[in-house]
PDB file of C-alpha atoms in Angstrom:
ATOM      1  CA  UNK A 562     -37.917 -34.699  -0.315  1.00  0.00           C
ATOM      2  CA  UNK A 563     -37.897 -30.932   0.171  1.00  0.00           C
ATOM      3  CA  UNK A 564     -35.330 -28.955   2.134  1.00  0.00           C
ATOM      4  CA  UNK A 565     -37.810 -28.306   4.946  1.00  0.00           C
ATOM      5  CA  UNK A 566     -38.571 -32.019   5.224  1.00  0.00           C
ATOM      6  CA  UNK A 567     -34.889 -32.818   5.390  1.00  0.00           C
ATOM      7  CA  UNK A 568     -34.486 -30.208   8.120  1.00  0.00           C
ATOM      8  CA  UNK A 569     -37.370 -31.725  10.103  1.00  0.00           C
ATOM      9  CA  UNK A 570     -35.752 -35.116   9.798  1.00  0.00           C
ATOM     10  CA  UNK A 571     -32.586 -33.756  11.361  1.00  0.00           C
ATOM     11  CA  UNK A 572     -30.584 -33.787   8.162  1.00  0.00           C
ATOM     12  CA  UNK A 573     -28.695 -30.825   6.735  1.00  0.00           C
ATOM     13  CA  UNK A 574     -30.041 -29.523   3.424  1.00  0.00           C
ATOM     14  CA  UNK A 575     -27.638 -29.618   0.580  1.00  0.00           C
ATOM     15  CA  UNK A 576     -27.716 -25.849   0.038  1.00  0.00           C
ATOM     16  CA  UNK A 577     -26.876 -25.251   3.735  1.00  0.00           C
ATOM     17  CA  UNK A 578     -24.191 -27.885   4.016  1.00  0.00           C
ATOM     18  CA  UNK A 579     -20.819 -26.943   5.502  1.00  0.00           C
ATOM     19  CA  UNK A 580     -18.191 -26.754   2.747  1.00  0.00           C
ATOM     20  CA  UNK A 581     -15.464 -29.369   2.891  1.00  0.00           C
ATOM     21  CA  UNK A 582     -12.001 -28.402   4.279  1.00  0.00           C
ATOM     22  CA  UNK A 583     -10.509 -28.315   0.796  1.00  0.00           C
ATOM     23  CA  UNK A 584     -13.092 -25.744  -0.306  1.00  0.00           C
ATOM     24  CA  UNK A 585     -12.489 -23.622   2.807  1.00  0.00           C
ATOM     25  CA  UNK A 586      -8.736 -23.756   2.209  1.00  0.00           C
ATOM     26  CA  UNK A 587      -9.208 -22.724  -1.407  1.00  0.00           C
ATOM     27  CA  UNK A 588     -11.413 -19.861  -0.287  1.00  0.00           C
ATOM     28  CA  UNK A 589      -8.810 -18.719   2.225  1.00  0.00           C
ATOM     29  CA  UNK A 590      -6.084 -18.746  -0.429  1.00  0.00           C
ATOM     30  CA  UNK A 591      -8.302 -16.788  -2.798  1.00  0.00           C
ATOM     31  CA  UNK A 592      -9.045 -14.242  -0.061  1.00  0.00           C
ATOM     32  CA  UNK A 593      -5.340 -13.790   0.684  1.00  0.00           C
ATOM     33  CA  UNK A 594      -4.593 -13.350  -3.002  1.00  0.00           C
ATOM     34  CA  UNK A 595      -7.375 -10.791  -3.247  1.00  0.00           C
ATOM     35  CA  UNK A 596      -5.981  -8.867  -0.285  1.00  0.00           C
ATOM     36  CA  UNK A 597      -2.467  -8.978  -1.745  1.00  0.00           C
ATOM     37  CA  UNK A 598      -3.635  -7.795  -5.149  1.00  0.00           C
ATOM     38  CA  UNK A 599      -5.726  -5.145  -3.408  1.00  0.00           C
ATOM     39  CA  UNK A 600      -2.604  -3.902  -1.627  1.00  0.00           C
ATOM     40  CA  UNK A 601      -0.673  -3.549  -4.884  1.00  0.00           C
ATOM     41  CA  UNK A 602      -3.674  -1.876  -6.494  1.00  0.00           C
ATOM     42  CA  UNK A 603      -3.861   0.576  -3.600  1.00  0.00           C
ATOM     43  CA  UNK A 604      -0.143   1.346  -3.947  1.00  0.00           C
ATOM     44  CA  UNK A 605      -0.530   1.871  -7.680  1.00  0.00           C
ATOM     45  CA  UNK A 606      -3.455   4.172  -7.059  1.00  0.00           C
ATOM     46  CA  UNK A 607      -1.487   6.135  -4.454  1.00  0.00           C
ATOM     47  CA  UNK A 608       1.463   6.658  -6.791  1.00  0.00           C
ATOM     48  CA  UNK A 609      -0.851   7.535  -9.684  1.00  0.00           C
ATOM     49  CA  UNK A 610      -2.707  10.134  -7.628  1.00  0.00           C
ATOM     50  CA  UNK A 611       0.564  11.594  -6.353  1.00  0.00           C
ATOM     51  CA  UNK A 612       1.982  12.123  -9.830  1.00  0.00           C
ATOM     52  CA  UNK A 613      -1.257  13.532 -11.181  1.00  0.00           C
ATOM     53  CA  UNK A 614      -1.117  16.428  -8.747  1.00  0.00           C
ATOM     54  CA  UNK A 615       0.187  19.759  -9.978  1.00  0.00           C
ATOM     55  CA  UNK A 616       1.857  20.234  -6.605  1.00  0.00           C
ATOM     56  CA  UNK A 617       4.070  17.186  -7.154  1.00  0.00           C
ATOM     57  CA  UNK A 618       5.224  18.355 -10.557  1.00  0.00           C
ATOM     58  CA  UNK A 619       5.749  21.883  -9.261  1.00  0.00           C
ATOM     59  CA  UNK A 620       8.078  20.572  -6.552  1.00  0.00           C
ATOM     60  CA  UNK A 621       9.957  18.362  -9.012  1.00  0.00           C
ATOM     61  CA  UNK A 622      10.213  21.315 -11.393  1.00  0.00           C
ATOM     62  CA  UNK A 623      11.615  23.502  -8.619  1.00  0.00           C
ATOM     63  CA  UNK A 624      14.206  20.822  -7.823  1.00  0.00           C
ATOM     64  CA  UNK A 625      15.157  20.567 -11.500  1.00  0.00           C
ATOM     65  CA  UNK A 626      15.594  24.352 -11.633  1.00  0.00           C
ATOM     66  CA  UNK A 627      18.341  24.284  -8.993  1.00  0.00           C
ATOM     67  CA  UNK A 628      21.038  22.634 -11.171  1.00  0.00           C
ATOM     68  CA  UNK A 629      19.874  24.864 -14.046  1.00  0.00           C
ATOM     69  CA  UNK A 630      20.460  27.999 -11.969  1.00  0.00           C
ATOM     70  CA  UNK A 631      23.822  26.711 -10.747  1.00  0.00           C
ATOM     71  CA  UNK A 632      24.995  25.942 -14.283  1.00  0.00           C
ATOM     72  CA  UNK A 633      23.861  29.299 -15.682  1.00  0.00           C
ATOM     73  CA  UNK A 634      25.497  31.191 -12.801  1.00  0.00           C
ATOM     74  CA  UNK A 635      28.808  29.398 -13.329  1.00  0.00           C
ATOM     75  CA  UNK A 636      28.593  29.871 -17.091  1.00  0.00           C
ATOM     76  CA  UNK A 637      27.991  33.608 -16.738  1.00  0.00           C
ATOM     77  CA  UNK A 638      30.535  34.287 -13.994  1.00  0.00           C
ATOM     78  CA  UNK A 639      33.172  31.795 -15.038  1.00  0.00           C
ATOM     79  CA  UNK A 640      33.086  29.838 -11.795  1.00  0.00           C
ATOM     80  CA  UNK A 641      34.473  30.447  -8.334  1.00  0.00           C
ATOM     81  CA  UNK A 642      36.573  28.593  -5.798  1.00  0.00           C
ATOM     82  CA  UNK A 643      34.126  29.623  -3.079  1.00  0.00           C
ATOM     83  CA  UNK A 644      30.738  28.038  -2.565  1.00  0.00           C
ATOM     84  CA  UNK A 645      29.361  24.493  -2.364  1.00  0.00           C
ATOM     85  CA  UNK A 646      31.533  21.431  -2.856  1.00  0.00           C
ATOM     86  CA  UNK A 647      32.478  20.651  -6.494  1.00  0.00           C
ATOM     87  CA  UNK A 648      31.472  24.141  -7.681  1.00  0.00           C
ATOM     88  CA  UNK A 649      34.979  25.002  -8.863  1.00  0.00           C
ATOM     89  CA  UNK A 650      35.107  21.791 -10.955  1.00  0.00           C
ATOM     90  CA  UNK A 651      32.064  22.577 -13.099  1.00  0.00           C
ATOM     91  CA  UNK A 652      33.870  24.623 -15.741  1.00  0.00           C
ATOM     92  CA  UNK A 653      36.243  21.744 -16.474  1.00  0.00           C
ATOM     93  CA  UNK A 654      33.609  18.989 -16.389  1.00  0.00           C
ATOM     94  CA  UNK A 655      29.847  19.464 -16.686  1.00  0.00           C
ATOM     95  CA  UNK A 656      29.088  16.305 -14.687  1.00  0.00           C
ATOM     96  CA  UNK A 657      29.964  18.238 -11.559  1.00  0.00           C
ATOM     97  CA  UNK A 658      26.789  20.292 -12.046  1.00  0.00           C
ATOM     98  CA  UNK A 659      24.827  17.239 -10.894  1.00  0.00           C
ATOM     99  CA  UNK A 660      27.164  16.612  -7.947  1.00  0.00           C
ATOM    100  CA  UNK A 661      26.984  20.265  -6.866  1.00  0.00           C
ATOM    101  CA  UNK A 662      23.193  20.382  -7.212  1.00  0.00           C
ATOM    102  CA  UNK A 663      22.790  17.325  -4.987  1.00  0.00           C
ATOM    103  CA  UNK A 664      25.036  18.917  -2.346  1.00  0.00           C
ATOM    104  CA  UNK A 665      22.923  22.080  -2.468  1.00  0.00           C
ATOM    105  CA  UNK A 666      19.563  20.272  -2.381  1.00  0.00           C
ATOM    106  CA  UNK A 667      20.229  17.819   0.454  1.00  0.00           C
ATOM    107  CA  UNK A 668      20.246  20.224   3.430  1.00  0.00           C
ATOM    108  CA  UNK A 669      17.072  22.192   2.611  1.00  0.00           C
ATOM    109  CA  UNK A 670      15.258  21.704  -0.689  1.00  0.00           C
ATOM    110  CA  UNK A 671      14.887  17.926  -0.647  1.00  0.00           C
ATOM    111  CA  UNK A 672      13.805  17.793   3.039  1.00  0.00           C
ATOM    112  CA  UNK A 673      11.306  20.566   2.329  1.00  0.00           C
ATOM    113  CA  UNK A 674       9.648  18.662  -0.510  1.00  0.00           C
ATOM    114  CA  UNK A 675       9.725  15.412   1.455  1.00  0.00           C
ATOM    115  CA  UNK A 676       8.106  17.229   4.369  1.00  0.00           C
ATOM    116  CA  UNK A 677       5.256  18.326   2.103  1.00  0.00           C
ATOM    117  CA  UNK A 678       4.649  14.815   0.767  1.00  0.00           C
ATOM    118  CA  UNK A 679       5.074  12.979   4.088  1.00  0.00           C
ATOM    119  CA  UNK A 680       3.056  15.496   6.077  1.00  0.00           C
ATOM    120  CA  UNK A 681       0.166  15.148   3.648  1.00  0.00           C
ATOM    121  CA  UNK A 682      -0.007  11.334   3.744  1.00  0.00           C
ATOM    122  CA  UNK A 683      -2.684  10.865   6.410  1.00  0.00           C
ATOM    123  CA  UNK A 684      -3.615  14.411   7.386  1.00  0.00           C
ATOM    124  CA  UNK A 685      -4.370  15.264   3.759  1.00  0.00           C
ATOM    125  CA  UNK A 686      -6.868  12.412   3.476  1.00  0.00           C
ATOM    126  CA  UNK A 687      -8.486  13.472   6.739  1.00  0.00           C
ATOM    127  CA  UNK A 688      -8.809  17.077   5.612  1.00  0.00           C
ATOM    128  CA  UNK A 689     -10.463  15.990   2.355  1.00  0.00           C
ATOM    129  CA  UNK A 690     -12.876  13.664   4.161  1.00  0.00           C
ATOM    130  CA  UNK A 691     -11.627  10.534   2.382  1.00  0.00           C
ATOM    131  CA  UNK A 692      -9.746   8.854   5.223  1.00  0.00           C
ATOM    132  CA  UNK A 693     -12.684   6.876   6.599  1.00  0.00           C
ATOM    133  CA  UNK A 694     -13.288   5.315   3.191  1.00  0.00           C
ATOM    134  CA  UNK A 695      -9.642   4.239   2.856  1.00  0.00           C
ATOM    135  CA  UNK A 696      -9.381   2.416   6.181  1.00  0.00           C
ATOM    136  CA  UNK A 697     -12.285   0.065   5.511  1.00  0.00           C
ATOM    137  CA  UNK A 698     -11.704  -3.366   3.961  1.00  0.00           C
ATOM    138  CA  UNK A 699      -9.866  -4.361   1.883  1.00  0.00           C
ATOM    139  CA  UNK A 700      -7.414  -1.561   2.734  1.00  0.00           C
ATOM    140  CA  UNK A 701      -7.279  -1.493   6.525  1.00  0.00           C
ATOM    141  CA  UNK A 702      -5.236   0.855   8.659  1.00  0.00           C
ATOM    142  CA  UNK A 703      -1.904  -0.978   8.664  1.00  0.00           C
ATOM    143  CA  UNK A 704      -1.959  -1.513   4.922  1.00  0.00           C
ATOM    144  CA  UNK A 705      -2.896   2.119   4.353  1.00  0.00           C
ATOM    145  CA  UNK A 706       0.065   3.275   6.455  1.00  0.00           C
ATOM    146  CA  UNK A 707       2.420   0.978   4.547  1.00  0.00           C
ATOM    147  CA  UNK A 708       1.112   2.226   1.197  1.00  0.00           C
ATOM    148  CA  UNK A 709       1.403   5.872   2.230  1.00  0.00           C
ATOM    149  CA  UNK A 710       4.984   5.346   3.377  1.00  0.00           C
ATOM    150  CA  UNK A 711       5.855   3.486   0.172  1.00  0.00           C
ATOM    151  CA  UNK A 712       4.405   6.348  -1.863  1.00  0.00           C
ATOM    152  CA  UNK A 713       6.573   8.813   0.038  1.00  0.00           C
ATOM    153  CA  UNK A 714       9.630   6.639  -0.621  1.00  0.00           C
ATOM    154  CA  UNK A 715       8.797   6.607  -4.348  1.00  0.00           C
ATOM    155  CA  UNK A 716       8.737  10.395  -4.314  1.00  0.00           C
ATOM    156  CA  UNK A 717      12.190  10.387  -2.667  1.00  0.00           C
ATOM    157  CA  UNK A 718      13.493   8.316  -5.572  1.00  0.00           C
ATOM    158  CA  UNK A 719      11.884  10.611  -8.134  1.00  0.00           C
ATOM    159  CA  UNK A 720      13.209  13.761  -6.446  1.00  0.00           C
ATOM    160  CA  UNK A 721      16.815  12.537  -6.238  1.00  0.00           C
ATOM    161  CA  UNK A 722      16.758  11.296  -9.840  1.00  0.00           C
ATOM    162  CA  UNK A 723      15.292  14.574 -11.113  1.00  0.00           C
ATOM    163  CA  UNK A 724      18.091  16.605  -9.537  1.00  0.00           C
ATOM    164  CA  UNK A 725      20.781  14.246 -10.821  1.00  0.00           C
ATOM    165  CA  UNK A 726      19.319  13.948 -14.319  1.00  0.00           C
ATOM    166  CA  UNK A 727      18.675  17.693 -14.703  1.00  0.00           C
ATOM    167  CA  UNK A 728      22.199  18.464 -13.516  1.00  0.00           C
ATOM    168  CA  UNK A 729      23.691  15.972 -15.946  1.00  0.00           C
ATOM    169  CA  UNK A 730      21.742  17.296 -18.944  1.00  0.00           C
ATOM    170  CA  UNK A 731      22.409  20.986 -18.319  1.00  0.00           C
ATOM    171  CA  UNK A 732      26.049  20.220 -17.589  1.00  0.00           C
ATOM    172  CA  UNK A 733      26.382  18.452 -20.934  1.00  0.00           C
ATOM    173  CA  UNK A 734      24.840  21.430 -22.743  1.00  0.00           C
ATOM    174  CA  UNK A 735      26.896  24.209 -21.176  1.00  0.00           C
ATOM    175  CA  UNK A 736      30.238  22.622 -20.281  1.00  0.00           C
ATOM    176  CA  UNK A 737      32.681  20.049 -21.612  1.00  0.00           C
ATOM    177  CA  UNK A 738      32.117  16.453 -20.570  1.00  0.00           C
ATOM    178  CA  UNK A 739      34.826  13.875 -20.023  1.00  0.00           C
ATOM    179  CA  UNK A 740      36.490  11.529 -17.531  1.00  0.00           C
ATOM    180  CA  UNK A 741      36.013  12.618 -13.915  1.00  0.00           C
ATOM    181  CA  UNK A 742      38.830  13.174 -11.449  1.00  0.00           C
ATOM    182  CA  UNK A 743      37.728  11.846  -8.063  1.00  0.00           C
ATOM    183  CA  UNK A 744      38.448  13.310  -4.649  1.00  0.00           C
ATOM    184  CA  UNK A 745      41.240  10.785  -4.232  1.00  0.00           C
ATOM    185  CA  UNK A 746      42.938  12.076  -7.394  1.00  0.00           C
ATOM    186  CA  UNK A 747      42.109   9.043  -9.560  1.00  0.00           C
ATOM    187  CA  UNK A 748      40.509   9.658 -12.945  1.00  0.00           C
ATOM    188  CA  UNK A 749      37.599   7.421 -13.950  1.00  0.00           C
ATOM    189  CA  UNK A 750      35.626   7.015 -17.168  1.00  0.00           C
ATOM    190  CA  UNK A 751      32.278   8.670 -17.782  1.00  0.00           C
ATOM    191  CA  UNK A 752      30.493   5.344 -17.367  1.00  0.00           C
ATOM    192  CA  UNK A 753      32.061   4.931 -13.945  1.00  0.00           C
ATOM    193  CA  UNK A 754      31.140   8.523 -13.086  1.00  0.00           C
ATOM    194  CA  UNK A 755      27.482   7.956 -14.050  1.00  0.00           C
ATOM    195  CA  UNK A 756      27.399   4.845 -11.880  1.00  0.00           C
ATOM    196  CA  UNK A 757      28.771   6.808  -8.945  1.00  0.00           C
ATOM    197  CA  UNK A 758      26.146   9.487  -9.548  1.00  0.00           C
ATOM    198  CA  UNK A 759      23.432   6.822  -9.307  1.00  0.00           C
ATOM    199  CA  UNK A 760      24.992   5.549  -6.092  1.00  0.00           C
ATOM    200  CA  UNK A 761      24.921   9.070  -4.675  1.00  0.00           C
ATOM    201  CA  UNK A 762      21.237   9.363  -5.608  1.00  0.00           C
ATOM    202  CA  UNK A 763      20.607   6.030  -3.858  1.00  0.00           C
ATOM    203  CA  UNK A 764      22.490   7.286  -0.795  1.00  0.00           C
ATOM    204  CA  UNK A 765      20.301  10.395  -0.676  1.00  0.00           C
ATOM    205  CA  UNK A 766      17.112   8.338  -1.020  1.00  0.00           C
ATOM    206  CA  UNK A 767      18.166   6.179   1.930  1.00  0.00           C
ATOM    207  CA  UNK A 768      19.018   9.341   3.890  1.00  0.00           C
ATOM    208  CA  UNK A 769      15.489  10.681   3.471  1.00  0.00           C
ATOM    209  CA  UNK A 770      13.621   7.512   4.465  1.00  0.00           C
ATOM    210  CA  UNK A 771      13.918   8.318   8.163  1.00  0.00           C
ATOM    211  CA  UNK A 772      12.427  11.765   7.544  1.00  0.00           C
ATOM    212  CA  UNK A 773       9.564  10.087   5.658  1.00  0.00           C
ATOM    213  CA  UNK A 774       8.774   7.998   8.741  1.00  0.00           C
ATOM    214  CA  UNK A 775       8.847  11.088  10.965  1.00  0.00           C
ATOM    215  CA  UNK A 776       6.515  12.937   8.594  1.00  0.00           C
ATOM    216  CA  UNK A 777       4.151   9.954   8.434  1.00  0.00           C
ATOM    217  CA  UNK A 778       3.906   9.863  12.224  1.00  0.00           C
ATOM    218  CA  UNK A 779       3.317  13.618  12.466  1.00  0.00           C
ATOM    219  CA  UNK A 780       0.635  13.284   9.808  1.00  0.00           C
ATOM    220  CA  UNK A 781      -1.295  10.847  12.024  1.00  0.00           C
ATOM    221  CA  UNK A 782      -1.399  13.415  14.841  1.00  0.00           C
ATOM    222  CA  UNK A 783      -3.454  16.036  13.060  1.00  0.00           C
ATOM    223  CA  UNK A 784      -6.139  16.611  10.461  1.00  0.00           C
ATOM    224  CA  UNK A 785      -4.363  19.755   9.240  1.00  0.00           C
ATOM    225  CA  UNK A 786      -1.761  18.751   6.631  1.00  0.00           C
ATOM    226  CA  UNK A 787       0.009  22.124   6.658  1.00  0.00           C
ATOM    227  CA  UNK A 788       0.882  21.626  10.320  1.00  0.00           C
ATOM    228  CA  UNK A 789       2.414  18.205   9.683  1.00  0.00           C
ATOM    229  CA  UNK A 790       4.305  19.492   6.640  1.00  0.00           C
ATOM    230  CA  UNK A 791       5.756  22.445   8.542  1.00  0.00           C
ATOM    231  CA  UNK A 792       6.693  20.334  11.557  1.00  0.00           C
ATOM    232  CA  UNK A 793       8.517  17.794   9.381  1.00  0.00           C
ATOM    233  CA  UNK A 794      10.497  20.476   7.554  1.00  0.00           C
ATOM    234  CA  UNK A 795      11.333  22.287  10.803  1.00  0.00           C
ATOM    235  CA  UNK A 796      12.606  19.072  12.408  1.00  0.00           C
ATOM    236  CA  UNK A 797      14.927  18.553   9.435  1.00  0.00           C
ATOM    237  CA  UNK A 798      16.387  22.026   9.930  1.00  0.00           C
ATOM    238  CA  UNK A 799      16.658  21.631  13.709  1.00  0.00           C
ATOM    239  CA  UNK A 800      18.461  18.314  13.335  1.00  0.00           C
ATOM    240  CA  UNK A 801      21.054  19.898  11.054  1.00  0.00           C
ATOM    241  CA  UNK A 802      21.527  22.878  13.365  1.00  0.00           C
ATOM    242  CA  UNK A 803      22.095  20.580  16.337  1.00  0.00           C
ATOM    243  CA  UNK A 804      24.567  18.595  14.250  1.00  0.00           C
ATOM    244  CA  UNK A 805      26.701  21.732  13.879  1.00  0.00           C
ATOM    245  CA  UNK A 806      27.016  22.426  17.615  1.00  0.00           C
ATOM    246  CA  UNK A 807      30.281  20.993  18.989  1.00  0.00           C
ATOM    247  CA  UNK A 808      28.819  20.987  22.500  1.00  0.00           C
ATOM    248  CA  UNK A 809      26.474  18.200  21.387  1.00  0.00           C
ATOM    249  CA  UNK A 810      29.064  15.825  19.960  1.00  0.00           C
ATOM    250  CA  UNK A 811      27.553  12.879  21.805  1.00  0.00           C
ATOM    251  CA  UNK A 812      24.172  13.527  20.224  1.00  0.00           C
ATOM    252  CA  UNK A 813      25.396  13.896  16.629  1.00  0.00           C
ATOM    253  CA  UNK A 814      25.528  10.184  15.661  1.00  0.00           C
ATOM    254  CA  UNK A 815      21.880   9.819  16.687  1.00  0.00           C
ATOM    255  CA  UNK A 816      20.552  12.685  14.554  1.00  0.00           C
ATOM    256  CA  UNK A 817      18.823  11.482  11.386  1.00  0.00           C
ATOM    257  CA  UNK A 818      20.625  14.141   9.315  1.00  0.00           C
ATOM    258  CA  UNK A 819      24.112  13.309  10.600  1.00  0.00           C
ATOM    259  CA  UNK A 820      25.210  11.280   7.545  1.00  0.00           C
ATOM    260  CA  UNK A 821      23.270  13.178   4.891  1.00  0.00           C
ATOM    261  CA  UNK A 822      26.400  14.574   3.221  1.00  0.00           C
ATOM    262  CA  UNK A 823      28.493  11.443   3.587  1.00  0.00           C
ATOM    263  CA  UNK A 824      28.075  10.469  -0.056  1.00  0.00           C
ATOM    264  CA  UNK A 825      31.489  11.963  -0.850  1.00  0.00           C
ATOM    265  CA  UNK A 826      32.850   8.485  -0.127  1.00  0.00           C
ATOM    266  CA  UNK A 827      31.408   7.416  -3.486  1.00  0.00           C
ATOM    267  CA  UNK A 828      33.791   9.847  -5.185  1.00  0.00           C
ATOM    268  CA  UNK A 829      36.880   8.109  -3.882  1.00  0.00           C
ATOM    269  CA  UNK A 830      38.797   5.158  -5.209  1.00  0.00           C
ATOM    270  CA  UNK A 831      38.205   2.590  -3.925  1.00  0.00           C
ATOM    271  CA  UNK A 832      34.636   3.343  -2.855  1.00  0.00           C
ATOM    272  CA  UNK A 833      34.142   3.380   0.897  1.00  0.00           C
ATOM    273  CA  UNK A 834      30.805   1.941   2.084  1.00  0.00           C
ATOM    274  CA  UNK A 835      31.232   2.858   5.760  1.00  0.00           C
ATOM    275  CA  UNK A 836      29.098   6.003   5.662  1.00  0.00           C
ATOM    276  CA  UNK A 837      26.426   4.276   3.597  1.00  0.00           C
ATOM    277  CA  UNK A 838      26.178   1.414   6.100  1.00  0.00           C
ATOM    278  CA  UNK A 839      26.064   3.737   9.111  1.00  0.00           C
ATOM    279  CA  UNK A 840      23.493   5.933   7.410  1.00  0.00           C
ATOM    280  CA  UNK A 841      21.285   2.993   6.402  1.00  0.00           C
ATOM    281  CA  UNK A 842      21.374   1.590   9.941  1.00  0.00           C
ATOM    282  CA  UNK A 843      20.488   4.971  11.436  1.00  0.00           C
ATOM    283  CA  UNK A 844      17.594   5.529   9.021  1.00  0.00           C
ATOM    284  CA  UNK A 845      16.325   2.006   9.698  1.00  0.00           C
ATOM    285  CA  UNK A 846      16.205   2.838  13.388  1.00  0.00           C
ATOM    286  CA  UNK A 847      14.120   5.951  12.702  1.00  0.00           C
ATOM    287  CA  UNK A 848      11.832   3.982  10.389  1.00  0.00           C
ATOM    288  CA  UNK A 849      11.233   1.341  13.065  1.00  0.00           C
ATOM    289  CA  UNK A 850      10.703   3.820  15.916  1.00  0.00           C
ATOM    290  CA  UNK A 851       8.510   6.346  14.133  1.00  0.00           C
ATOM    291  CA  UNK A 852       6.797   3.658  12.085  1.00  0.00           C
ATOM    292  CA  UNK A 853       5.777   1.953  15.340  1.00  0.00           C
ATOM    293  CA  UNK A 854       4.605   5.285  16.753  1.00  0.00           C
ATOM    294  CA  UNK A 855       2.566   5.918  13.605  1.00  0.00           C
ATOM    295  CA  UNK A 856       0.988   2.448  13.820  1.00  0.00           C
ATOM    296  CA  UNK A 857       0.201   2.895  17.513  1.00  0.00           C
ATOM    297  CA  UNK A 858      -1.364   6.280  16.925  1.00  0.00           C
ATOM    298  CA  UNK A 859      -3.257   5.465  13.727  1.00  0.00           C
ATOM    299  CA  UNK A 860      -4.704   2.137  14.858  1.00  0.00           C
ATOM    300  CA  UNK A 861      -6.227   3.757  17.964  1.00  0.00           C
ATOM    301  CA  UNK A 862      -7.273   6.994  16.318  1.00  0.00           C
ATOM    302  CA  UNK A 863     -10.957   7.914  16.024  1.00  0.00           C
ATOM    303  CA  UNK A 864     -11.486   8.694  12.365  1.00  0.00           C
ATOM    304  CA  UNK A 865     -14.339  11.107  11.928  1.00  0.00           C
ATOM    305  CA  UNK A 866     -13.715  12.257   8.379  1.00  0.00           C
TER     306      UNK A 866
END
């Protein structure tokens, strides 16, 4: 009997039959796996594109040049007791080149590069006319926001590690290397010092995550990436200026830059985790608030390009 005859008889043809529950469940699991794998693929693509750009490598190169300039200046002049923290210790131990470079980079250079990357997340795609293609399935708007933020966080890790690694290498080449005397007066081995340097890099990465969320939100407000980049960098400077005004003492603990230089606690013995905990909690608050604002804005935004 043909399919049409079965249909006339009130029976469901085999090729139009409703799949059994087990088949539907298997299909749902496969779809979820496909979406999950698509999310990781999108993140991998985002990171790959980021590190294929000349702009990214130019910014990382500029960050690596800062400890190089510091080391050369100290080598030529013989050092000075004035200047950034740890500068006077460089001549006796080259590892302090990395510590000094991180102190120098945190207030301006790292926020500037993060502002460029975060401000370009969504606005850059819109300006290139590729945003509408990214928000369709299987990406979606929420997943795209998460991937863009994760990519910005990866750049934070790369930037902090570049400064620390470049400072360590140039310090080893130009100055003697040995056990490090901490701020508390205790001397630790080089292995311990390297571990503390990694902890400081981790602290700085956590410090910049709130700024990443702010930049992501600003990037959803415009199709001009330069505007979002500039606004993110300016907010970082304004926050630090406000943090220096004694008249605003009550506001200081709420500023996202308030704990940026608190990593000195990792150079004490024993290590104090108070600043790290306070900083992580503050950055989490900024991530939640500005992440929610970015989601609210981006999910209701008319995407025309």
